Amino acid sequence: MNLVSLLRLLPLILSPSLLYPVESRGGEKDPLLHPLSGLAHHTYVRTGKRLLEEQSQKRVDLAKGYMSNSDLEKAMKDFTQRCGNISRMYRIGKSVKGVPLWVIEISDNPGKEEAEPAFKYIGNVHGDEPVGRELLMRLANWICDNYPKDPLAELIVDKVHLHILPSMNPDGFSLRKRGNANDIDLNRDFPDQFFSVNNEMGRRQPETRAIMNWLRDIRFTASASLHGGALVANYPWDGTEDRRRSYFPCPDDETFRFMASIYSRSHHNMSLSKEFEGGITNGAAWYPIYGAMQDWNYIHADCFELTLEVSDNKWPPANELPTIWEHNRKSMLNLISSVAKTGIHGKIFSSETGRPLPGSVMIKGINHTVKAGRAFADYHRLLAPAEKYEVMATMTGYKSKTTIIRLEAGPMALDFILDPEVSNGEHRLESVCDCSCTTGGSGLEVMGFLWNSHLEVYFVLVIVLAFVCILLLRKRARLSFLRHSRQQGGGPKRAVVA
Ligand SMILES: [Zn+2]
């Protein structure tokens, strides 16, 4: 770059529209966010510097060495053929231009519902941030190559259902731009809790609709989307109520900080960031955005999602991909395995029938409920380790149960057996009482005499019988619950709140 072209670029560098933080998560400038709202000087310099680099690379095809959309589809098909015993491929929808949105599922029982947490990775949300799609294919291949000899690969395949969507925005990728083919930023296209830009489902982009329908089909415990343009693990909330830039914690702030730190601390240098303490940031503290995918995941789909910025350069030369992969590999693996290696996991059962109950689990002081699955009533509640949590299981028609736990760094198995609000035994007692109240007609004088003279004895007998019945029913329910637990591979040590 010579001096003349440098001078030509000077007005561009100083233009207010460029004086924003890196564009990875945001980008479409928020008109209410002041350009100078507390941004460090080095951010402007860095953004300007990047522009110069981008200008000088203009004639070079950035996609050289990257997989095209058809290369990616072929790589995914090859993968599911090569690793067919632990994977399957399925489609969640199509882009505006009709490109299929393919997903790979990796599990020892792909496509089968199990009492295990599910995790998803989404790459290439922004078309011009293609590093994620490359990393995700490397991740899938690494797991397949190292299963079962590597303990992390083994844990992920055997205890988690991992779903990978390498490209959410294949049209943006082929057009080399951020938005989709309709020029919509997909990370602003989800319903928002504060300022919904477009809340009509009909206006939503097909890529966004595909994600929303996907989350109706699969109960994900946690997830992350991969972006580029910075190096940080970003967690909810992404937006603030008053649109001002400030730390805006969600109810699970502690949990999210814990999760984001798992990623940043396992990374080559993310946690050493000078810009973000510990390599993590609350989205709104960085810069607020609305209609983002991660907030919607947490609010509407019960899924703890992070937004990961995995490389400072949005579109680095392809020969840098092996290094970026090495820098992110442990983080990507550790984040997936954290859904099985941390938090509370268990099932909810009925004391009366022993059947699984699709109830909910709540933690005192955290305004966020986690639902149990319909098939196995399994729940997976991510939490940061702590001295004390008060955990409550609830189900309509059943009495809630609460227990106090201490959560270590590892996972905790905690099952609940809930009693119905009105048990069968109580029903029987009521019916006996009803009956006694209506007896005493003229034709039943002898019975009436016996009843009245021995009322106390009968009453005690009925109570004893009802008690024995309840005990027998409970024993049967527990036996059936234990059998069920063993069948589901619940492990030998499980705390049960009965
Ligand atoms: Zn992005």
PDB file of C-alpha atoms in Angstrom, residues 34 39 43 48 53 82 84 96 100 106 131 137 187 190 194 213 250 252 273 300 305 311 319 323 328 374:
ATOM      1  CA  HIS A  34     -23.734   6.665  20.131  1.00  0.00           C
ATOM      2  CA  LEU A  39     -15.243   2.547  23.267  1.00  0.00           C
ATOM      3  CA  THR A  43     -10.812  -0.431  18.939  1.00  0.00           C
ATOM      4  CA  GLY A  48      -9.351   1.147  10.699  1.00  0.00           C
ATOM      5  CA  GLU A  53      -5.894  -4.756   5.189  1.00  0.00           C
ATOM      6  CA  ARG A  82     -17.311 -42.681   7.122  1.00  0.00           C
ATOM      7  CA  GLY A  84     -22.121 -43.840  10.072  1.00  0.00           C
ATOM      8  CA  VAL A  96     -33.747 -17.981   0.609  1.00  0.00           C
ATOM      9  CA  PRO A 100     -30.473 -26.991   2.196  1.00  0.00           C
ATOM     10  CA  ILE A 106     -23.176 -37.160  16.531  1.00  0.00           C
ATOM     11  CA  VAL A 131     -14.272 -19.687  10.020  1.00  0.00           C
ATOM     12  CA  MET A 137     -16.292 -29.861  10.137  1.00  0.00           C
ATOM     13  CA  ASN A 187     -28.652 -12.396  14.289  1.00  0.00           C
ATOM     14  CA  PHE A 190     -35.376 -13.418  16.205  1.00  0.00           C
ATOM     15  CA  PHE A 194     -37.601  -5.611  24.633  1.00  0.00           C
ATOM     16  CA  ASN A 213     -38.759 -24.945  14.291  1.00  0.00           C
ATOM     17  CA  CYS A 250     -29.997 -12.470  32.817  1.00  0.00           C
ATOM     18  CA  ASP A 252     -28.590 -17.215  35.052  1.00  0.00           C
ATOM     19  CA  SER A 273      -7.643 -10.618  26.317  1.00  0.00           C
ATOM     20  CA  HIS A 300     -38.071 -19.425  24.544  1.00  0.00           C
ATOM     21  CA  GLU A 305     -26.565 -20.282  24.245  1.00  0.00           C
ATOM     22  CA  SER A 311     -10.956 -15.261  15.375  1.00  0.00           C
ATOM     23  CA  ASN A 319      -3.752 -21.362   5.528  1.00  0.00           C
ATOM     24  CA  THR A 323      -3.869 -22.804  13.706  1.00  0.00           C
ATOM     25  CA  ASN A 328     -10.229 -23.438  19.602  1.00  0.00           C
ATOM     26  CA  ARG A 374     -41.718 -35.901  27.867  1.00  0.00           C
TER      27      ARG A 374
END
